[in-house]
CSV table of C-alpha atoms in Angstrom, one decimal:
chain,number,residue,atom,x,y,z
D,1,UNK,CA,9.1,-89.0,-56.4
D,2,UNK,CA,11.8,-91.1,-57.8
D,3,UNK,CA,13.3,-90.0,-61.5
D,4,UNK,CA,14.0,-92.7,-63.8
D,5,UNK,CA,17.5,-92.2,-66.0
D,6,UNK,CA,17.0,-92.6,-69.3
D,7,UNK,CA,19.0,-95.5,-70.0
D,8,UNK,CA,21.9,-94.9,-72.5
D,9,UNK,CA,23.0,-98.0,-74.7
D,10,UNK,CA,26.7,-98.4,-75.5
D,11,UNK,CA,26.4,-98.9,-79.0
D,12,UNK,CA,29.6,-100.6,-80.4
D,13,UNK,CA,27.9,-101.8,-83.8
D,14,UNK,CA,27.9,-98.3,-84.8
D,15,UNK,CA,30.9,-97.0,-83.9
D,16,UNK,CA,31.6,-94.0,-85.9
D,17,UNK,CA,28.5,-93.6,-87.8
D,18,UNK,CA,25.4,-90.8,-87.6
D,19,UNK,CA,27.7,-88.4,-86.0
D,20,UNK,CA,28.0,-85.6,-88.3
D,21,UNK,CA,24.8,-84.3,-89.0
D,22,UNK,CA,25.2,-84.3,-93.1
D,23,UNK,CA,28.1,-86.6,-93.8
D,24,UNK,CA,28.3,-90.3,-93.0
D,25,UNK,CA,31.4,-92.1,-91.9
D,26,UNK,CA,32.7,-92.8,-95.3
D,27,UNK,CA,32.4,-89.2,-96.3
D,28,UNK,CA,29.2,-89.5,-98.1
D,29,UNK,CA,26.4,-87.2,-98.6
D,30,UNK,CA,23.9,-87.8,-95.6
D,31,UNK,CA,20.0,-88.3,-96.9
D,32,UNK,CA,17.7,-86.0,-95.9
D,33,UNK,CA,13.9,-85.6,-96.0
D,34,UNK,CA,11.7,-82.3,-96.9
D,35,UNK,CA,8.6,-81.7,-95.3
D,36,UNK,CA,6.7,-82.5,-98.1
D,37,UNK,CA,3.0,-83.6,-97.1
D,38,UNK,CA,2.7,-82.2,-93.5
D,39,UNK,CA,-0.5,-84.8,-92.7
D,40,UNK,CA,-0.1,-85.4,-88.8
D,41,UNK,CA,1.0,-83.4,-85.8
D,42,UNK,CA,2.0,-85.6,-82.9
D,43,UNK,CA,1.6,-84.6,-79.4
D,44,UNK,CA,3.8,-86.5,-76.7
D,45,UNK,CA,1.6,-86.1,-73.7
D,46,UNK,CA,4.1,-87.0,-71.4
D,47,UNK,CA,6.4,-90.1,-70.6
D,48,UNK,CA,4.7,-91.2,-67.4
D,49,UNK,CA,3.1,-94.5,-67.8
D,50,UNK,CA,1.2,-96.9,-65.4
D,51,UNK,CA,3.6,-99.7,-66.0
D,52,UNK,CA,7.3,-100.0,-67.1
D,53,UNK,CA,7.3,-102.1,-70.7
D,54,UNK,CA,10.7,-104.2,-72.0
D,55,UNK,CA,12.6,-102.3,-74.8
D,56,UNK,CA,10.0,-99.1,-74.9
D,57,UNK,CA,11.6,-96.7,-77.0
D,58,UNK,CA,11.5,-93.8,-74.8
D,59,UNK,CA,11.7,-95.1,-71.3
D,60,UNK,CA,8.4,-94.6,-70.7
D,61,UNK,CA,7.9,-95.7,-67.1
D,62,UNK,CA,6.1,-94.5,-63.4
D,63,UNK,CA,8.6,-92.4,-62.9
D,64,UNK,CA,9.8,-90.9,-65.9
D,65,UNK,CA,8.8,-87.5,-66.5
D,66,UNK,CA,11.1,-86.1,-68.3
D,67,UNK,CA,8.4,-84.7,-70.8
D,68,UNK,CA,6.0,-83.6,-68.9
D,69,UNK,CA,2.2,-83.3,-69.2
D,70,UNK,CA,0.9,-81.6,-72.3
D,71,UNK,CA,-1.8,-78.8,-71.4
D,72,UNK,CA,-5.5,-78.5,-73.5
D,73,UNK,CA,-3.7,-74.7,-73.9
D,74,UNK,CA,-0.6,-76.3,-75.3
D,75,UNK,CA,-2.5,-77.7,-77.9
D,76,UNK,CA,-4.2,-74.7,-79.0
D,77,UNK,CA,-1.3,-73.1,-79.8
D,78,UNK,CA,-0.3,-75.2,-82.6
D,79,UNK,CA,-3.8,-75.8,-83.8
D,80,UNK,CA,-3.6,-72.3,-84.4
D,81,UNK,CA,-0.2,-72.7,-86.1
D,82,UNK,CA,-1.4,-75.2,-88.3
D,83,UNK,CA,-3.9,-72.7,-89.8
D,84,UNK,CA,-1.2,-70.2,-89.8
D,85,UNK,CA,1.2,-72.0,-92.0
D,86,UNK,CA,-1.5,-73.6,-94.0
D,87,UNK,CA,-0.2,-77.3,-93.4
D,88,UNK,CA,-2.5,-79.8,-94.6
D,89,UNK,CA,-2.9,-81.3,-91.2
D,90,UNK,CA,-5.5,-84.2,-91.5
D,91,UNK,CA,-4.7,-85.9,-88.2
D,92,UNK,CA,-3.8,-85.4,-84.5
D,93,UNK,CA,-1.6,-87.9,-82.9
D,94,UNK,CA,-1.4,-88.5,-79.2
D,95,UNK,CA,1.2,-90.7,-77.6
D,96,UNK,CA,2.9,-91.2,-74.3
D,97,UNK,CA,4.0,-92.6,-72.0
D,98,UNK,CA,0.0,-93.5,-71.1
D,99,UNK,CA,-1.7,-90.6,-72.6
D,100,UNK,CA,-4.7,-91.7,-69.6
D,101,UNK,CA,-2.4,-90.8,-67.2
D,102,UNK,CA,-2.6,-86.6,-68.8
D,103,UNK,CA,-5.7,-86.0,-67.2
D,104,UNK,CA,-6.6,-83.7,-69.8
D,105,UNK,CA,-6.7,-86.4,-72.1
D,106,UNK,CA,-10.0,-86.1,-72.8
D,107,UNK,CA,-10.2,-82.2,-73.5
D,108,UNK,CA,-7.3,-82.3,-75.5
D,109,UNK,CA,-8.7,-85.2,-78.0
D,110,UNK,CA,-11.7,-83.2,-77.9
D,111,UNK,CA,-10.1,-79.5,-79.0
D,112,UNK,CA,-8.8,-81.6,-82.2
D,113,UNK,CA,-11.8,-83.6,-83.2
D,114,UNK,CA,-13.7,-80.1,-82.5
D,115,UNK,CA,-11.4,-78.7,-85.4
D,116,UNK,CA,-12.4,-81.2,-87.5
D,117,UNK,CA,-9.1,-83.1,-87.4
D,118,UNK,CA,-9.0,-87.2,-87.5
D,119,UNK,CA,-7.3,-88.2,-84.1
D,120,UNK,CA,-5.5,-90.8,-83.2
D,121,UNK,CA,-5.1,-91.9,-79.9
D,122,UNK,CA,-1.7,-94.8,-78.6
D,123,UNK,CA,-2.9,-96.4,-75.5
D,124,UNK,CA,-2.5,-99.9,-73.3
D,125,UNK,CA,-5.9,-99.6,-73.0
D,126,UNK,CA,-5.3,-100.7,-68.8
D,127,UNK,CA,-6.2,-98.9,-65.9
D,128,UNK,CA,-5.7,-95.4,-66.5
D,129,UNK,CA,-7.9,-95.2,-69.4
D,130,UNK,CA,-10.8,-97.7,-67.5
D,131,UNK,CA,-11.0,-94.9,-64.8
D,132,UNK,CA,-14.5,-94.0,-64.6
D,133,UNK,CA,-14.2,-90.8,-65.1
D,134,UNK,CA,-12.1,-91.3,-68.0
D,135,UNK,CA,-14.2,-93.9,-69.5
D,136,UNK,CA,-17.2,-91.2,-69.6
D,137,UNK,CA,-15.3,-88.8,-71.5
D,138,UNK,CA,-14.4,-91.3,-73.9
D,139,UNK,CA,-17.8,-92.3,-74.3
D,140,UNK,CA,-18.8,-88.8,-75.0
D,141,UNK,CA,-16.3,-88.1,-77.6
D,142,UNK,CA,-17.1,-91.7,-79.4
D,143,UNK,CA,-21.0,-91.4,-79.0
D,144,UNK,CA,-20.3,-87.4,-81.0
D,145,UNK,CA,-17.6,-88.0,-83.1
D,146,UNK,CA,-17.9,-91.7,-84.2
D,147,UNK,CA,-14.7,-93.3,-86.3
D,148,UNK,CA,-13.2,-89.7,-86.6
D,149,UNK,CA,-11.4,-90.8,-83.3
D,150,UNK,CA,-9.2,-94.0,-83.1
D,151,UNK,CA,-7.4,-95.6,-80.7
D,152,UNK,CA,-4.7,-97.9,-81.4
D,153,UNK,CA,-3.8,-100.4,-78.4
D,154,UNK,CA,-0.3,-101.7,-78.0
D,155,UNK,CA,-1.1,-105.3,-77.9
D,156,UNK,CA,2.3,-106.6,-78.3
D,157,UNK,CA,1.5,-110.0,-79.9
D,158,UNK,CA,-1.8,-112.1,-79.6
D,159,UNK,CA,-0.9,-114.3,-77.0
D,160,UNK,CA,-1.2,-113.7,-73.5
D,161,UNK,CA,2.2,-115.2,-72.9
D,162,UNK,CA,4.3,-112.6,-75.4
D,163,UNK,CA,2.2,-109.6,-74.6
D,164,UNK,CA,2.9,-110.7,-70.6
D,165,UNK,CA,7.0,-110.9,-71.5
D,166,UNK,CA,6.7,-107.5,-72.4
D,167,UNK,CA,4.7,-105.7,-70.2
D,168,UNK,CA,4.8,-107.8,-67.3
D,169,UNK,CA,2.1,-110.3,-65.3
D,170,UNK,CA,-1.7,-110.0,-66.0
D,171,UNK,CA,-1.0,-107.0,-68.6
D,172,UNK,CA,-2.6,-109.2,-71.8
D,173,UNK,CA,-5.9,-109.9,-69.7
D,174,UNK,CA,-6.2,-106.1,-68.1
D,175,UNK,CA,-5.9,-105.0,-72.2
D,176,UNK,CA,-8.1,-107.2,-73.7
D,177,UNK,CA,-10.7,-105.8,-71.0
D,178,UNK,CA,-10.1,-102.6,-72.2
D,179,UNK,CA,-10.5,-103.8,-76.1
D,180,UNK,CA,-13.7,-105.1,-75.1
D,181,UNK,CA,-15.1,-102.2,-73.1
D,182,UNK,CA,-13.8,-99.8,-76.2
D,183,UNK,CA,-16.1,-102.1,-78.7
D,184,UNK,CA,-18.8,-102.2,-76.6
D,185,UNK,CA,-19.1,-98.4,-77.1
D,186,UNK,CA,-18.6,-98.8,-80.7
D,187,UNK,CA,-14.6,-97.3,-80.5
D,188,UNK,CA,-12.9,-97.4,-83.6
D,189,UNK,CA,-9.6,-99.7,-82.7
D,190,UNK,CA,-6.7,-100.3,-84.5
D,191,UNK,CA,-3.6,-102.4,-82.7
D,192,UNK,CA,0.6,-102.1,-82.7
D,193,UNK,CA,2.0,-105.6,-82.3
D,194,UNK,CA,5.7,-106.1,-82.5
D,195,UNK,CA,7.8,-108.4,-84.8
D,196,UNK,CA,9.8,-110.3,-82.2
D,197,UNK,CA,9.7,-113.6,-81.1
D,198,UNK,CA,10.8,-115.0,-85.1
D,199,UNK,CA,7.4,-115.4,-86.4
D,200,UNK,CA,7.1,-114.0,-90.2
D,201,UNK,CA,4.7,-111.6,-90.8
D,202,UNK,CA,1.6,-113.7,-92.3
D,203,UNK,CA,1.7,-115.8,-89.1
D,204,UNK,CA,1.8,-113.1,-86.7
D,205,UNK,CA,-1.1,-111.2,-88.5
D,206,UNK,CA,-2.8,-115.1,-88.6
D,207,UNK,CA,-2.7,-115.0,-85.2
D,208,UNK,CA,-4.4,-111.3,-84.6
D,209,UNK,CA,-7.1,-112.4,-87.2
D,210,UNK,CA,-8.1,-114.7,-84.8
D,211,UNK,CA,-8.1,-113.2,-81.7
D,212,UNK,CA,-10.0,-110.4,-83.3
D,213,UNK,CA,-12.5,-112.8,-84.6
D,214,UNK,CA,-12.8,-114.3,-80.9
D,215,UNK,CA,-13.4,-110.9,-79.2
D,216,UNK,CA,-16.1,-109.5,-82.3
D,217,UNK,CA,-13.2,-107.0,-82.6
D,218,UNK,CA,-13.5,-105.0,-86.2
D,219,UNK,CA,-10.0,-104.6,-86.8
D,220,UNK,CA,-8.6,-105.8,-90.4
D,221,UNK,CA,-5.2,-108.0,-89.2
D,222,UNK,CA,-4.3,-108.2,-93.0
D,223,UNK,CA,-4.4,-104.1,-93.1
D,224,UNK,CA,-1.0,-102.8,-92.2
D,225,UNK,CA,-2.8,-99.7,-91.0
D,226,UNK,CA,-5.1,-101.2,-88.7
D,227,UNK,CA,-2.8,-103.7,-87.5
D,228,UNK,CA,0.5,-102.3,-87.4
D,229,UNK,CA,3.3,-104.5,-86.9
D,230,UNK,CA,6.7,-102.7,-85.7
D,231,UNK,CA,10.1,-103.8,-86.0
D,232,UNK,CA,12.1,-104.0,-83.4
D,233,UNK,CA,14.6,-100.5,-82.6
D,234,UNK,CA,17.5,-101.8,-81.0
D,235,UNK,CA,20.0,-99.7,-81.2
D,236,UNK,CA,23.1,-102.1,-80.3
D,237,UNK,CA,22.5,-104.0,-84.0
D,238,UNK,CA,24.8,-102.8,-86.8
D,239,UNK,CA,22.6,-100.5,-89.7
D,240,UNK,CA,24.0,-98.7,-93.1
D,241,UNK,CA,23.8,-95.3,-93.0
D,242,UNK,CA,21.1,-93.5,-95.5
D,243,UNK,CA,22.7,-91.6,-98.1
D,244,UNK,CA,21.4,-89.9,-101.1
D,245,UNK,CA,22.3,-92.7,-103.4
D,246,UNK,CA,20.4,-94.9,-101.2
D,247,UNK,CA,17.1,-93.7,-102.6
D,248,UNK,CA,18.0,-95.2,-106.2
D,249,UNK,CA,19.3,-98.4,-104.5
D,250,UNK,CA,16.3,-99.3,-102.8
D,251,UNK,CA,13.5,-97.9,-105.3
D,252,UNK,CA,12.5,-95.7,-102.2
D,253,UNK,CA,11.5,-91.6,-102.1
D,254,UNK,CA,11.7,-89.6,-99.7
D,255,UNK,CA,8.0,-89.0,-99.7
D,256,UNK,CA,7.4,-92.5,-98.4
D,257,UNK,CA,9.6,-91.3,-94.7
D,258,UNK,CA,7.8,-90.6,-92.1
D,259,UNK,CA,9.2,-87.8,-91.1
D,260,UNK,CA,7.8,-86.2,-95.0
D,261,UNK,CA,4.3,-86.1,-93.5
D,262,UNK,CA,4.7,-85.7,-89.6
D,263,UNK,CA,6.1,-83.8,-86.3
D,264,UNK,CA,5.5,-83.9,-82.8
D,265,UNK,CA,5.6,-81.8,-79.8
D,266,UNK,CA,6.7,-82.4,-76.9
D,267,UNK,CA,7.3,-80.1,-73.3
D,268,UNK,CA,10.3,-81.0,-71.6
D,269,UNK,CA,10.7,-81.0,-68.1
D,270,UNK,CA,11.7,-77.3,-66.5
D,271,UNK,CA,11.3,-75.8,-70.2
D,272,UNK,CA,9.3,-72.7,-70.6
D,273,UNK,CA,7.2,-73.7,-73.8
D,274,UNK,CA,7.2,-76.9,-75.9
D,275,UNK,CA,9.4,-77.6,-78.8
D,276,UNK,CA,8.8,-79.4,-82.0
D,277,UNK,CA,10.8,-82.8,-82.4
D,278,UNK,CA,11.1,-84.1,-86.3
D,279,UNK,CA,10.8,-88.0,-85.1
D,280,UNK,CA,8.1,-89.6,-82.6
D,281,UNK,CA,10.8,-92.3,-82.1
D,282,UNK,CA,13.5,-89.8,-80.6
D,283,UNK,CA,12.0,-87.3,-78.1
D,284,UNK,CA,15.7,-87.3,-76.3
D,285,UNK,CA,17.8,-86.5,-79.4
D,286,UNK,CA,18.7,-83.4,-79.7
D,287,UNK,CA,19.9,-83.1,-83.0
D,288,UNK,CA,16.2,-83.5,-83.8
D,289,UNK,CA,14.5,-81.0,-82.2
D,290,UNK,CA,13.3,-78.0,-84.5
D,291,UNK,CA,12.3,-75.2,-82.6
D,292,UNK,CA,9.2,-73.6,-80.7
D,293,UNK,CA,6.7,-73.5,-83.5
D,294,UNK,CA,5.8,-75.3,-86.9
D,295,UNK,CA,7.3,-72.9,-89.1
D,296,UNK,CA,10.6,-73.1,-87.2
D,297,UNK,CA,9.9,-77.2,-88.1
D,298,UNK,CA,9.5,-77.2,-91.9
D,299,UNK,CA,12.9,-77.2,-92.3
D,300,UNK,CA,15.0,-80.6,-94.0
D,301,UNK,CA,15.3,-83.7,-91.9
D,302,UNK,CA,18.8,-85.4,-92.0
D,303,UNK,CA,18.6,-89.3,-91.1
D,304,UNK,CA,21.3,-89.3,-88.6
D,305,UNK,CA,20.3,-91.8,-86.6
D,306,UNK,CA,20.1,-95.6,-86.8
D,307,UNK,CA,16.5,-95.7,-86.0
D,308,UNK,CA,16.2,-93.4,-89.4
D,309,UNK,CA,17.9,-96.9,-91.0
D,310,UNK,CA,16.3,-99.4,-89.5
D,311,UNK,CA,13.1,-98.6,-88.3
D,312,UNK,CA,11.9,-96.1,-91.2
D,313,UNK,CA,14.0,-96.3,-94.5
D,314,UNK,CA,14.5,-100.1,-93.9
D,315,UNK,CA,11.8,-101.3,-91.5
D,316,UNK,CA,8.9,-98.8,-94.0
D,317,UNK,CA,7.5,-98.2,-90.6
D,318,UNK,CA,5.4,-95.3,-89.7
D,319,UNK,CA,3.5,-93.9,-86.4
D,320,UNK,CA,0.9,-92.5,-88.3
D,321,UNK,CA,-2.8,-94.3,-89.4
């Protein structure tokens, strides 16, 4: 099988910043954020995905796989952590890549929502999870655990045409399909749309209103945490570094960052066990990986990166429901 390279962008905007790990590059004191509400435990389930989207964060492609499949077994072993270090763990995350392509998808959601933990599930919605196979499982788990297991569909914008530029030919129409077979089993959906083509915020959540209202979709556009509207991570635009005094300056805590509340896991390709990243967004930085196990990962987070800036301090976005 061909590998995909993860692309590296020569960033020139930044020159010089988020290299040192706790100073920026004016010799101030880096910000960093404690663990202070541990609330969701990502799993990247791998980076293989059935179709190769513009600008995806991590490269997620059909050939990428450099994290590799997640095992039901895998996630055991940090369900059992979280009881271990008493984190107050009140939802799963699952992410990709496709998590339908993992085909143990289904047992893995299943193993959390048996725990009694709130799962979250980011999907295209397309072909891998319309499988019919798949699509029994998922009717299963709906039909036994009702709104306790979501899935939020990256539908890039409410048009055909924008969701198309981004994910290619036919994508908008082979999602939607999915939408409608999730509703017709009485799936909790939410949506990720992304903040691109200029439109400000009210319009773009207008516009999901009513497709949603078209399609007999229950999905609140006017609730950020049902609709979720991203801003854009490109890491060739110039940010300001985060540093301590930056909290006072923009009337933000630390609390509010979504690495306060959150970790994921990840397997890497040719890596004897899994390892705990401190960011969804940067399963490829190093300098944010944590160790093998949760208590290794309740350690400080430093904001050395510009998606830190941009998409979290600045942006207030978060992965989590």
């Amino acid at each position: 099988m061909k590998h995909q390279v993860v692309k590296q962008v020569e960033n020139r905007a930044n020159i010089g910043k988020f290299e040192h790990p706790f100073i920026t590059a004016k010799g101030e004191t880096r910000a960093s954020v404690p663990l202070s509400k541990a609330e969701t435990l990502w799993f990247n389930t791998g980076t293989l995905c059935n179709i190769s989207c513009v600008n995806c964060y991590i490269d997620s492609s059909p050939f990428n796989n450099l994290l590799v499949y997640f095992t039901a077994d895998d996630v055991q072993i940090y369900l059992d952590q979280i009881i271990d270090r008493k984190w107050p763990v009140r939802e799963i995350g699952f992410t990709g890549g496709e998590p339908y392509m993992n085909p143990q998808m289904n047992a893995m959601s299943r193993l959390a929502l048996e725990a009694d933990y709130e799962v979250l599930v980011l999907t295209n919605a397309m072909r891998p999870m319309m499988r019919s196979r798949i699509q029994a499982g998922i009717a299963e788990l709906v039909a036994e655990f009702g709104d306790k297991l979501t899935f939020r569909v990256s539908l890039d914008h409410y048009s055909q045409q924008h969701h198309d530029e981004m994910r290619g030919a036919g994508a908008f129409e082979k999602t939607i399909a999915g939408m409608d077979w999730l509703n017709s089993i009485g799936a909790k959906m939410s949506v990720a749309g992304r903040m691109l083509w200029g439109e400000s915020q009210q319009d773009e959540r207008d516009g999901f209103a009513k497709l949603f209202e078209q399609r007999g979709y229950k999905i609140d556009a006017m609730n950020p945490g049902t609709c979720v509207l991203f801003p854009e991570m490109d890491e060739t635009v110039e940010v300001p570094e985060i540093t301590t005094a930056c909290w006072g300056i923009l009337g933000k805590s630390p609390s509010e960052i979504m690495c306060a509340g959150s970790r994921m896991v990840v397997r890497r390709k040719g890596a004897d066990h899994p390892v705990v990243l401190a960011c969804t967004l940067l399963p490829y930085a190093k300098g944010f990986e944590m160790g093998a196990t949760l208590k290794e990962a309740e350690r400080d987070v430093y904001l050395n990166h510009a998606h830190c800036a941009k998409f979290c301090v600045l942006g207030g976005a978060s992965c989590s429901a």
